PDB file of C-alpha atoms in Angstrom:
ATOM      1  CA  UNK A   1      12.229  10.942   7.306  1.00 71.00           C
ATOM      2  CA  UNK A   2       9.804  12.499   4.832  1.00 81.00           C
ATOM      3  CA  UNK A   3       6.148  13.063   5.750  1.00 85.00           C
ATOM      4  CA  UNK A   4       3.901  12.585   2.741  1.00 86.00           C
ATOM      5  CA  UNK A   5       0.614  14.524   2.657  1.00 88.00           C
ATOM      6  CA  UNK A   6      -2.288  12.220   1.893  1.00 90.00           C
ATOM      7  CA  UNK A   7      -3.277  14.259  -1.152  1.00 89.00           C
ATOM      8  CA  UNK A   8       0.230  13.725  -2.583  1.00 89.00           C
ATOM      9  CA  UNK A   9      -0.037   9.936  -2.636  1.00 94.00           C
ATOM     10  CA  UNK A  10       0.322   8.958  -6.282  1.00 93.00           C
ATOM     11  CA  UNK A  11       1.619   5.380  -6.390  1.00 94.00           C
ATOM     12  CA  UNK A  12       4.067   4.378  -9.092  1.00 93.00           C
ATOM     13  CA  UNK A  13       4.174   0.608  -9.685  1.00 95.00           C
ATOM     14  CA  UNK A  14       7.517  -1.027 -10.447  1.00 92.00           C
ATOM     15  CA  UNK A  15       6.654  -4.720 -10.374  1.00 94.00           C
ATOM     16  CA  UNK A  16       3.370  -6.598 -10.024  1.00 97.00           C
ATOM     17  CA  UNK A  17       3.247 -10.365 -10.310  1.00 96.00           C
ATOM     18  CA  UNK A  18       1.622 -13.564  -9.094  1.00 95.00           C
ATOM     19  CA  UNK A  19       3.868 -16.557  -8.466  1.00 93.00           C
ATOM     20  CA  UNK A  20       3.658 -20.248  -7.539  1.00 90.00           C
ATOM     21  CA  UNK A  21       6.309 -22.113  -5.566  1.00 87.00           C
ATOM     22  CA  UNK A  22       7.838 -22.149  -2.109  1.00 86.00           C
ATOM     23  CA  UNK A  23       8.280 -18.655  -0.708  1.00 92.00           C
ATOM     24  CA  UNK A  24      11.869 -18.994   0.504  1.00 91.00           C
ATOM     25  CA  UNK A  25      13.998 -15.876   0.584  1.00 92.00           C
ATOM     26  CA  UNK A  26      17.022 -15.048   2.712  1.00 91.00           C
ATOM     27  CA  UNK A  27      17.387 -11.712   4.430  1.00 92.00           C
ATOM     28  CA  UNK A  28      17.080  -8.816   2.002  1.00 91.00           C
ATOM     29  CA  UNK A  29      16.123  -5.158   1.826  1.00 91.00           C
ATOM     30  CA  UNK A  30      14.035  -3.492  -0.855  1.00 91.00           C
ATOM     31  CA  UNK A  31      14.390   0.093  -2.063  1.00 89.00           C
ATOM     32  CA  UNK A  32      10.674   0.729  -2.531  1.00 91.00           C
ATOM     33  CA  UNK A  33       7.455  -0.304  -0.786  1.00 95.00           C
ATOM     34  CA  UNK A  34       5.825  -3.695  -1.288  1.00 97.00           C
ATOM     35  CA  UNK A  35       2.504  -5.422  -0.717  1.00 98.00           C
ATOM     36  CA  UNK A  36       2.686  -9.227  -0.484  1.00 98.00           C
ATOM     37  CA  UNK A  37      -0.546 -11.250  -0.374  1.00 96.00           C
ATOM     38  CA  UNK A  38      -0.411 -14.993   0.293  1.00 94.00           C
ATOM     39  CA  UNK A  39      -3.009 -16.660  -1.942  1.00 92.00           C
ATOM     40  CA  UNK A  40      -2.360 -20.262  -0.925  1.00 89.00           C
ATOM     41  CA  UNK A  41      -0.246 -22.315   1.450  1.00 89.00           C
ATOM     42  CA  UNK A  42       1.640 -20.859   4.380  1.00 90.00           C
ATOM     43  CA  UNK A  43       5.065 -19.413   5.158  1.00 93.00           C
ATOM     44  CA  UNK A  44       6.934 -17.438   7.795  1.00 93.00           C
ATOM     45  CA  UNK A  45       7.798 -13.756   7.667  1.00 94.00           C
ATOM     46  CA  UNK A  46      11.261 -13.308   9.143  1.00 93.00           C
ATOM     47  CA  UNK A  47      12.624 -10.053  10.577  1.00 91.00           C
ATOM     48  CA  UNK A  48      15.433  -9.327  13.001  1.00 87.00           C
ATOM     49  CA  UNK A  49      12.787  -9.169  15.726  1.00 84.00           C
ATOM     50  CA  UNK A  50      11.819 -12.804  15.083  1.00 85.00           C
ATOM     51  CA  UNK A  51       9.433 -14.848  12.945  1.00 88.00           C
ATOM     52  CA  UNK A  52       5.689 -14.524  12.507  1.00 90.00           C
ATOM     53  CA  UNK A  53       3.392 -16.868  10.583  1.00 90.00           C
ATOM     54  CA  UNK A  54       2.403 -15.670   7.130  1.00 92.00           C
ATOM     55  CA  UNK A  55      -0.843 -17.411   6.274  1.00 89.00           C
ATOM     56  CA  UNK A  56      -3.323 -17.639   3.431  1.00 87.00           C
ATOM     57  CA  UNK A  57      -5.174 -14.366   2.770  1.00 89.00           C
ATOM     58  CA  UNK A  58      -2.761 -12.322   4.897  1.00 93.00           C
ATOM     59  CA  UNK A  59      -1.333  -9.098   3.474  1.00 96.00           C
ATOM     60  CA  UNK A  60       2.107  -7.687   4.319  1.00 97.00           C
ATOM     61  CA  UNK A  61       3.129  -4.052   3.891  1.00 97.00           C
ATOM     62  CA  UNK A  62       6.926  -3.931   3.700  1.00 96.00           C
ATOM     63  CA  UNK A  63       8.812  -0.656   3.907  1.00 94.00           C
ATOM     64  CA  UNK A  64      12.094   0.216   2.149  1.00 91.00           C
ATOM     65  CA  UNK A  65      15.447  -0.718   3.678  1.00 90.00           C
ATOM     66  CA  UNK A  66      13.919  -2.902   6.411  1.00 92.00           C
ATOM     67  CA  UNK A  67      15.750  -6.277   6.596  1.00 93.00           C
ATOM     68  CA  UNK A  68      13.355  -9.198   6.156  1.00 95.00           C
ATOM     69  CA  UNK A  69      12.952 -12.599   4.537  1.00 95.00           C
ATOM     70  CA  UNK A  70      10.584 -15.530   4.079  1.00 96.00           C
ATOM     71  CA  UNK A  71      10.760 -19.245   4.795  1.00 93.00           C
ATOM     72  CA  UNK A  72       8.431 -22.059   3.823  1.00 91.00           C
ATOM     73  CA  UNK A  73       8.430 -25.847   3.705  1.00 85.00           C
ATOM     74  CA  UNK A  74       5.280 -26.205   1.595  1.00 85.00           C
ATOM     75  CA  UNK A  75       4.163 -25.073  -1.841  1.00 85.00           C
ATOM     76  CA  UNK A  76       2.336 -21.769  -1.878  1.00 90.00           C
ATOM     77  CA  UNK A  77       1.189 -18.958  -4.132  1.00 93.00           C
ATOM     78  CA  UNK A  78       1.718 -15.280  -3.521  1.00 95.00           C
ATOM     79  CA  UNK A  79       1.103 -11.935  -5.153  1.00 97.00           C
ATOM     80  CA  UNK A  80       3.572  -9.050  -4.865  1.00 97.00           C
ATOM     81  CA  UNK A  81       3.410  -5.392  -5.844  1.00 98.00           C
ATOM     82  CA  UNK A  82       6.497  -3.146  -5.606  1.00 96.00           C
ATOM     83  CA  UNK A  83       5.771   0.570  -5.747  1.00 95.00           C
ATOM     84  CA  UNK A  84       6.740   4.103  -4.765  1.00 92.00           C
ATOM     85  CA  UNK A  85       4.154   6.175  -2.921  1.00 93.00           C
ATOM     86  CA  UNK A  86       4.987   9.174  -5.086  1.00 87.00           C
ATOM     87  CA  UNK A  87       7.123   9.207  -8.258  1.00 78.00           C
ATOM     88  CA  UNK A  88       9.086  12.193  -6.898  1.00 75.00           C
ATOM     89  CA  UNK A  89       9.874  10.632  -3.505  1.00 66.00           C
ATOM     90  CA  UNK A  90      12.594   9.538  -3.189  1.00 60.00           C
ATOM     91  CA  UNK A  91      14.768  10.921  -5.955  1.00 57.00           C
ATOM     92  CA  UNK A  92      16.252   8.769  -8.723  1.00 51.00           C
ATOM     93  CA  UNK A  93      12.946   7.054  -9.300  1.00 52.00           C
ATOM     94  CA  UNK A  94      14.319   5.382 -12.438  1.00 57.00           C
ATOM     95  CA  UNK A  95      17.573   4.383 -10.727  1.00 65.00           C
ATOM     96  CA  UNK A  96      16.495   2.651  -7.503  1.00 64.00           C
ATOM     97  CA  UNK A  97      19.930   1.090  -7.058  1.00 66.00           C
ATOM     98  CA  UNK A  98      21.277   4.595  -6.318  1.00 72.00           C
ATOM     99  CA  UNK A  99      18.935   5.178  -3.401  1.00 75.00           C
ATOM    100  CA  UNK A 100      20.116   5.593   0.131  1.00 79.00           C
ATOM    101  CA  UNK A 101      18.068   4.462   3.155  1.00 81.00           C
ATOM    102  CA  UNK A 102      14.984   6.611   3.562  1.00 82.00           C
ATOM    103  CA  UNK A 103      11.631   6.532   5.302  1.00 85.00           C
ATOM    104  CA  UNK A 104       8.297   7.964   4.239  1.00 88.00           C
ATOM    105  CA  UNK A 105       5.484   8.405   6.723  1.00 87.00           C
ATOM    106  CA  UNK A 106       1.912   9.378   6.046  1.00 90.00           C
ATOM    107  CA  UNK A 107       0.603  12.722   7.284  1.00 87.00           C
ATOM    108  CA  UNK A 108      -2.453  13.121   9.538  1.00 85.00           C
ATOM    109  CA  UNK A 109      -1.177  10.373  11.862  1.00 85.00           C
ATOM    110  CA  UNK A 110      -2.296   7.673   9.427  1.00 90.00           C
ATOM    111  CA  UNK A 111      -0.535   4.427   8.591  1.00 92.00           C
ATOM    112  CA  UNK A 112      -0.938   0.968   7.058  1.00 94.00           C
ATOM    113  CA  UNK A 113      -0.614  -2.121   9.260  1.00 91.00           C
ATOM    114  CA  UNK A 114       2.454  -4.258   8.644  1.00 93.00           C
ATOM    115  CA  UNK A 115       0.355  -7.437   8.562  1.00 92.00           C
ATOM    116  CA  UNK A 116      -3.387  -7.965   8.307  1.00 90.00           C
ATOM    117  CA  UNK A 117      -5.831 -10.612   7.189  1.00 87.00           C
ATOM    118  CA  UNK A 118      -8.031 -10.164   4.129  1.00 86.00           C
ATOM    119  CA  UNK A 119     -10.760 -12.497   2.917  1.00 74.00           C
ATOM    120  CA  UNK A 120     -11.392 -13.890  -0.583  1.00 65.00           C
ATOM    121  CA  UNK A 121     -14.534 -11.756  -0.720  1.00 69.00           C
ATOM    122  CA  UNK A 122     -12.767  -8.640   0.521  1.00 71.00           C
ATOM    123  CA  UNK A 123     -12.769  -5.796  -1.971  1.00 87.00           C
ATOM    124  CA  UNK A 124      -9.049  -5.260  -1.362  1.00 93.00           C
ATOM    125  CA  UNK A 125      -8.269  -8.923  -2.039  1.00 92.00           C
ATOM    126  CA  UNK A 126     -10.021  -8.814  -5.403  1.00 92.00           C
ATOM    127  CA  UNK A 127      -8.543  -5.403  -6.230  1.00 95.00           C
ATOM    128  CA  UNK A 128      -5.016  -6.774  -5.792  1.00 96.00           C
ATOM    129  CA  UNK A 129      -5.777  -9.707  -8.085  1.00 95.00           C
ATOM    130  CA  UNK A 130      -7.223  -7.363 -10.710  1.00 96.00           C
ATOM    131  CA  UNK A 131      -4.270  -4.996 -10.331  1.00 97.00           C
ATOM    132  CA  UNK A 132      -1.867  -7.768 -11.350  1.00 96.00           C
ATOM    133  CA  UNK A 133      -4.076  -8.709 -14.299  1.00 96.00           C
ATOM    134  CA  UNK A 134      -4.195  -5.069 -15.428  1.00 96.00           C
ATOM    135  CA  UNK A 135      -0.435  -4.677 -15.052  1.00 96.00           C
ATOM    136  CA  UNK A 136       0.366  -7.874 -16.932  1.00 94.00           C
ATOM    137  CA  UNK A 137      -1.780  -6.750 -19.869  1.00 94.00           C
ATOM    138  CA  UNK A 138       1.140  -4.518 -20.813  1.00 90.00           C
ATOM    139  CA  UNK A 139      -1.142  -1.909 -22.365  1.00 94.00           C
ATOM    140  CA  UNK A 140      -1.092   1.759 -21.448  1.00 94.00           C
ATOM    141  CA  UNK A 141      -4.698   1.607 -20.340  1.00 96.00           C
ATOM    142  CA  UNK A 142      -3.984  -1.525 -18.296  1.00 95.00           C
ATOM    143  CA  UNK A 143      -1.029   0.130 -16.566  1.00 95.00           C
ATOM    144  CA  UNK A 144      -3.128   3.234 -15.890  1.00 96.00           C
ATOM    145  CA  UNK A 145      -5.869   1.061 -14.390  1.00 96.00           C
ATOM    146  CA  UNK A 146      -3.310  -0.717 -12.187  1.00 96.00           C
ATOM    147  CA  UNK A 147      -1.927   2.570 -10.819  1.00 96.00           C
ATOM    148  CA  UNK A 148      -5.454   3.826 -10.129  1.00 96.00           C
ATOM    149  CA  UNK A 149      -6.422   0.583  -8.434  1.00 96.00           C
ATOM    150  CA  UNK A 150      -3.342   0.720  -6.193  1.00 97.00           C
ATOM    151  CA  UNK A 151      -4.281   4.231  -5.076  1.00 96.00           C
ATOM    152  CA  UNK A 152      -7.712   2.916  -4.058  1.00 95.00           C
ATOM    153  CA  UNK A 153      -6.123   0.002  -2.168  1.00 96.00           C
ATOM    154  CA  UNK A 154      -3.824   2.333  -0.223  1.00 96.00           C
ATOM    155  CA  UNK A 155      -6.748   4.614   0.639  1.00 94.00           C
ATOM    156  CA  UNK A 156      -8.752   1.633   1.896  1.00 92.00           C
ATOM    157  CA  UNK A 157      -5.866   0.391   4.067  1.00 93.00           C
ATOM    158  CA  UNK A 158      -4.942   3.696   5.735  1.00 92.00           C
ATOM    159  CA  UNK A 159      -5.881   3.739   9.415  1.00 86.00           C
ATOM    160  CA  UNK A 160      -5.071   5.990  12.408  1.00 84.00           C
ATOM    161  CA  UNK A 161      -1.654   5.158  13.811  1.00 71.00           C
ATOM    162  CA  UNK A 162      -1.740   3.148  17.042  1.00 57.00           C
ATOM    163  CA  UNK A 163      -0.299   4.677  20.203  1.00 48.00           C
ATOM    164  CA  UNK A 164       3.481   4.628  20.039  1.00 44.00           C
ATOM    165  CA  UNK A 165       3.356   3.980  16.297  1.00 47.00           C
ATOM    166  CA  UNK A 166       2.738   0.256  16.765  1.00 43.00           C
ATOM    167  CA  UNK A 167       0.762  -0.018  13.536  1.00 46.00           C
ATOM    168  CA  UNK A 168       3.749   1.214  11.575  1.00 43.00           C
ATOM    169  CA  UNK A 169       6.479  -0.855  13.190  1.00 44.00           C
ATOM    170  CA  UNK A 170       8.131  -2.368  10.145  1.00 41.00           C
ATOM    171  CA  UNK A 171      10.139  -4.817  12.242  1.00 39.00           C
ATOM    172  CA  UNK A 172       6.965  -6.493  13.562  1.00 41.00           C
ATOM    173  CA  UNK A 173       7.307  -5.128  17.103  1.00 41.00           C
ATOM    174  CA  UNK A 174       4.383  -3.618  18.962  1.00 56.00           C
ATOM    175  CA  UNK A 175       2.694  -4.757  22.116  1.00 72.00           C
ATOM    176  CA  UNK A 176       0.127  -7.096  20.589  1.00 77.00           C
ATOM    177  CA  UNK A 177       2.506  -8.737  18.154  1.00 75.00           C
ATOM    178  CA  UNK A 178       5.232  -9.171  20.760  1.00 78.00           C
ATOM    179  CA  UNK A 179       2.825 -11.044  23.037  1.00 86.00           C
ATOM    180  CA  UNK A 180       1.899 -13.422  20.256  1.00 86.00           C
ATOM    181  CA  UNK A 181       5.568 -13.849  19.344  1.00 83.00           C
ATOM    182  CA  UNK A 182       6.282 -15.029  22.888  1.00 88.00           C
ATOM    183  CA  UNK A 183       3.669 -17.733  22.463  1.00 91.00           C
ATOM    184  CA  UNK A 184       5.021 -18.660  19.026  1.00 88.00           C
ATOM    185  CA  UNK A 185       8.516 -18.974  20.470  1.00 88.00           C
ATOM    186  CA  UNK A 186       7.216 -21.333  23.148  1.00 92.00           C
ATOM    187  CA  UNK A 187       5.498 -23.533  20.564  1.00 92.00           C
ATOM    188  CA  UNK A 188       8.592 -23.547  18.357  1.00 90.00           C
ATOM    189  CA  UNK A 189      10.778 -24.647  21.265  1.00 91.00           C
ATOM    190  CA  UNK A 190       8.394 -27.164  22.832  1.00 94.00           C
ATOM    191  CA  UNK A 191       6.146 -28.416  20.007  1.00 94.00           C
ATOM    192  CA  UNK A 192       7.026 -32.036  20.859  1.00 95.00           C
ATOM    193  CA  UNK A 193       5.717 -31.640  24.402  1.00 95.00           C
ATOM    194  CA  UNK A 194       2.072 -31.928  25.533  1.00 93.00           C
ATOM    195  CA  UNK A 195       1.427 -28.171  25.610  1.00 94.00           C
ATOM    196  CA  UNK A 196      -1.973 -26.988  26.842  1.00 93.00           C
ATOM    197  CA  UNK A 197      -3.870 -23.874  25.781  1.00 92.00           C
ATOM    198  CA  UNK A 198      -3.150 -22.449  29.227  1.00 93.00           C
ATOM    199  CA  UNK A 199       0.604 -23.027  28.800  1.00 94.00           C
ATOM    200  CA  UNK A 200       0.604 -21.108  25.536  1.00 95.00           C
ATOM    201  CA  UNK A 201      -1.539 -18.239  26.841  1.00 94.00           C
ATOM    202  CA  UNK A 202       0.650 -17.952  29.936  1.00 93.00           C
ATOM    203  CA  UNK A 203       3.714 -17.359  27.745  1.00 92.00           C
ATOM    204  CA  UNK A 204       2.003 -14.302  26.261  1.00 91.00           C
ATOM    205  CA  UNK A 205       1.147 -12.827  29.646  1.00 90.00           C
ATOM    206  CA  UNK A 206      -2.547 -12.660  28.740  1.00 90.00           C
ATOM    207  CA  UNK A 207      -5.602 -14.479  29.994  1.00 91.00           C
ATOM    208  CA  UNK A 208      -6.744 -17.492  27.977  1.00 90.00           C
ATOM    209  CA  UNK A 209      -9.784 -15.855  26.348  1.00 91.00           C
ATOM    210  CA  UNK A 210      -8.088 -12.571  25.455  1.00 90.00           C
ATOM    211  CA  UNK A 211      -5.046 -14.387  24.107  1.00 92.00           C
ATOM    212  CA  UNK A 212      -7.152 -16.704  21.934  1.00 91.00           C
ATOM    213  CA  UNK A 213      -8.866 -13.710  20.302  1.00 89.00           C
ATOM    214  CA  UNK A 214      -5.583 -11.868  19.716  1.00 88.00           C
ATOM    215  CA  UNK A 215      -3.802 -14.967  18.407  1.00 87.00           C
ATOM    216  CA  UNK A 216      -6.518 -15.657  15.833  1.00 83.00           C
ATOM    217  CA  UNK A 217      -6.557 -11.995  14.836  1.00 77.00           C
ATOM    218  CA  UNK A 218      -2.840 -12.043  14.004  1.00 76.00           C
ATOM    219  CA  UNK A 219      -2.384 -15.580  12.664  1.00 77.00           C
ATOM    220  CA  UNK A 220      -5.801 -16.604  11.363  1.00 73.00           C
ATOM    221  CA  UNK A 221      -5.733 -19.767  13.509  1.00 81.00           C
ATOM    222  CA  UNK A 222      -6.609 -20.779  17.035  1.00 89.00           C
ATOM    223  CA  UNK A 223      -3.538 -21.605  19.181  1.00 92.00           C
ATOM    224  CA  UNK A 224      -4.489 -25.294  19.077  1.00 93.00           C
ATOM    225  CA  UNK A 225      -4.773 -25.366  15.287  1.00 91.00           C
ATOM    226  CA  UNK A 226      -1.540 -23.438  14.831  1.00 89.00           C
ATOM    227  CA  UNK A 227       0.288 -25.947  17.056  1.00 94.00           C
ATOM    228  CA  UNK A 228      -1.138 -28.843  15.035  1.00 93.00           C
ATOM    229  CA  UNK A 229       0.125 -27.277  11.819  1.00 90.00           C
ATOM    230  CA  UNK A 230       3.524 -26.508  13.315  1.00 90.00           C
ATOM    231  CA  UNK A 231       3.896 -30.154  14.329  1.00 93.00           C
ATOM    232  CA  UNK A 232       2.981 -31.290  10.830  1.00 91.00           C
ATOM    233  CA  UNK A 233       5.539 -28.838   9.370  1.00 87.00           C
ATOM    234  CA  UNK A 234       8.218 -30.426  11.535  1.00 91.00           C
ATOM    235  CA  UNK A 235       7.021 -33.910  10.616  1.00 92.00           C
ATOM    236  CA  UNK A 236       7.327 -33.207   6.875  1.00 88.00           C
ATOM    237  CA  UNK A 237      11.010 -32.492   7.356  1.00 86.00           C
ATOM    238  CA  UNK A 238      11.516 -35.710   9.303  1.00 92.00           C
ATOM    239  CA  UNK A 239       9.837 -37.777   6.579  1.00 91.00           C
ATOM    240  CA  UNK A 240      12.991 -37.245   4.524  1.00 85.00           C
ATOM    241  CA  UNK A 241      14.918 -39.331   7.068  1.00 89.00           C
ATOM    242  CA  UNK A 242      14.259 -42.936   6.017  1.00 88.00           C
ATOM    243  CA  UNK A 243      15.829 -44.223   9.221  1.00 92.00           C
ATOM    244  CA  UNK A 244      12.842 -42.900  11.169  1.00 94.00           C
ATOM    245  CA  UNK A 245       9.592 -44.851  11.234  1.00 95.00           C
ATOM    246  CA  UNK A 246       6.215 -43.104  11.089  1.00 96.00           C
ATOM    247  CA  UNK A 247       5.762 -44.040  14.737  1.00 96.00           C
ATOM    248  CA  UNK A 248       9.049 -42.369  15.685  1.00 96.00           C
ATOM    249  CA  UNK A 249       8.186 -39.238  13.720  1.00 96.00           C
ATOM    250  CA  UNK A 250       4.824 -39.050  15.475  1.00 96.00           C
ATOM    251  CA  UNK A 251       6.518 -39.255  18.868  1.00 96.00           C
ATOM    252  CA  UNK A 252       9.115 -36.624  17.959  1.00 96.00           C
ATOM    253  CA  UNK A 253       6.474 -34.125  16.885  1.00 96.00           C
ATOM    254  CA  UNK A 254       4.150 -34.325  19.872  1.00 96.00           C
ATOM    255  CA  UNK A 255       1.531 -36.857  18.790  1.00 96.00           C
ATOM    256  CA  UNK A 256       0.263 -39.557  21.139  1.00 92.00           C
ATOM    257  CA  UNK A 257       0.476 -42.289  18.505  1.00 94.00           C
ATOM    258  CA  UNK A 258       1.048 -42.807  14.796  1.00 94.00           C
ATOM    259  CA  UNK A 259      -2.672 -43.198  14.063  1.00 96.00           C
ATOM    260  CA  UNK A 260      -3.514 -39.785  15.489  1.00 96.00           C
ATOM    261  CA  UNK A 261      -0.526 -38.334  13.638  1.00 96.00           C
ATOM    262  CA  UNK A 262      -1.583 -39.881  10.325  1.00 95.00           C
ATOM    263  CA  UNK A 263      -5.139 -38.632  10.761  1.00 95.00           C
ATOM    264  CA  UNK A 264      -4.044 -35.042  11.429  1.00 94.00           C
ATOM    265  CA  UNK A 265      -1.477 -35.168   8.606  1.00 93.00           C
ATOM    266  CA  UNK A 266      -4.183 -36.234   6.147  1.00 91.00           C
ATOM    267  CA  UNK A 267      -6.537 -33.508   7.395  1.00 89.00           C
ATOM    268  CA  UNK A 268      -3.926 -30.806   6.752  1.00 86.00           C
ATOM    269  CA  UNK A 269      -2.103 -32.091   3.651  1.00 84.00           C
ATOM    270  CA  UNK A 270      -4.867 -34.181   2.092  1.00 86.00           C
ATOM    271  CA  UNK A 271      -2.647 -37.279   1.888  1.00 89.00           C
ATOM    272  CA  UNK A 272      -1.172 -39.655   4.499  1.00 92.00           C
ATOM    273  CA  UNK A 273       2.461 -39.237   5.583  1.00 93.00           C
ATOM    274  CA  UNK A 274       3.364 -42.513   3.869  1.00 93.00           C
ATOM    275  CA  UNK A 275       2.342 -40.992   0.520  1.00 90.00           C
ATOM    276  CA  UNK A 276       4.590 -37.986   1.081  1.00 87.00           C
ATOM    277  CA  UNK A 277       7.522 -40.224   1.937  1.00 89.00           C
ATOM    278  CA  UNK A 278       6.841 -42.335  -1.152  1.00 86.00           C
ATOM    279  CA  UNK A 279       6.820 -39.193  -3.314  1.00 82.00           C
ATOM    280  CA  UNK A 280      10.123 -38.077  -1.856  1.00 76.00           C
ATOM    281  CA  UNK A 281      11.668 -41.452  -2.624  1.00 76.00           C
ATOM    282  CA  UNK A 282      10.261 -41.491  -6.146  1.00 74.00           C
ATOM    283  CA  UNK A 283      11.618 -38.041  -6.925  1.00 62.00           C
ATOM    284  CA  UNK A 284      15.033 -38.964  -5.604  1.00 58.00           C
ATOM    285  CA  UNK A 285      15.041 -36.370  -2.870  1.00 48.00           C
ATOM    286  CA  UNK A 286      16.163 -38.907  -0.296  1.00 44.00           C
ATOM    287  CA  UNK A 287      19.666 -40.265  -0.521  1.00 42.00           C
ATOM    288  CA  UNK A 288      19.751 -43.918   0.498  1.00 40.00           C
ATOM    289  CA  UNK A 289      23.150 -45.002   1.817  1.00 36.00           C
TER     290      UNK A 289
END
């Protein structure tokens, strides 16, 4: 492990892009560092410790050689920046495929959170958007501006390391996150059941009020809203099965009746479930036998 003095941070950008489409990616490792900002839609960030929701305006900081992936069932837009923290660390900067597993930590007990929520008005959010624009200009001045902007972003994100290094846990562990993951696992396993807020909080081992605050902090949603969206995610998949009626899909995903299901579906997706099924049929994504 190499400890990098703060004054030696001099980021070297490798890739910077903005992309539309479903963020689906099997397990992989990267040989540099990466920021990923979700600009629209939602996905899941998958590590060997489990899955966590990756929601609009959330920023991921992914370290080299840490296995991870993404999964999504809806269209989304994301921004990604691959970079080295210093062009001399590690060696073979121009031949990343020759790198061996390494770890760089910041000096002065500082670190960057693995996952955090930005806002559209956040200076960091806008800086990342401008960074990609500068990089894509292809000019020397544009590339220089992008490198300088990334240095400012890193400086703004550096925070004192949490006790036990929780802020730097690249696998998503840490006391707070693990408590929320317990609740997420419960919802994933029992989304079709009539779960209460108390049931979900109990799975985390926290009181209802404290859990609600922590859950929103890490996911951007209340537990109730997250469960609604999870149920709709599951329902979208079932819409591809033409043998299931809308009423049956509603029952299988935890809704009291098809009218409540249709209302919530429209609130989240902007269209009724029947329209989604019709689109699937029209595009030939459903095989009728």
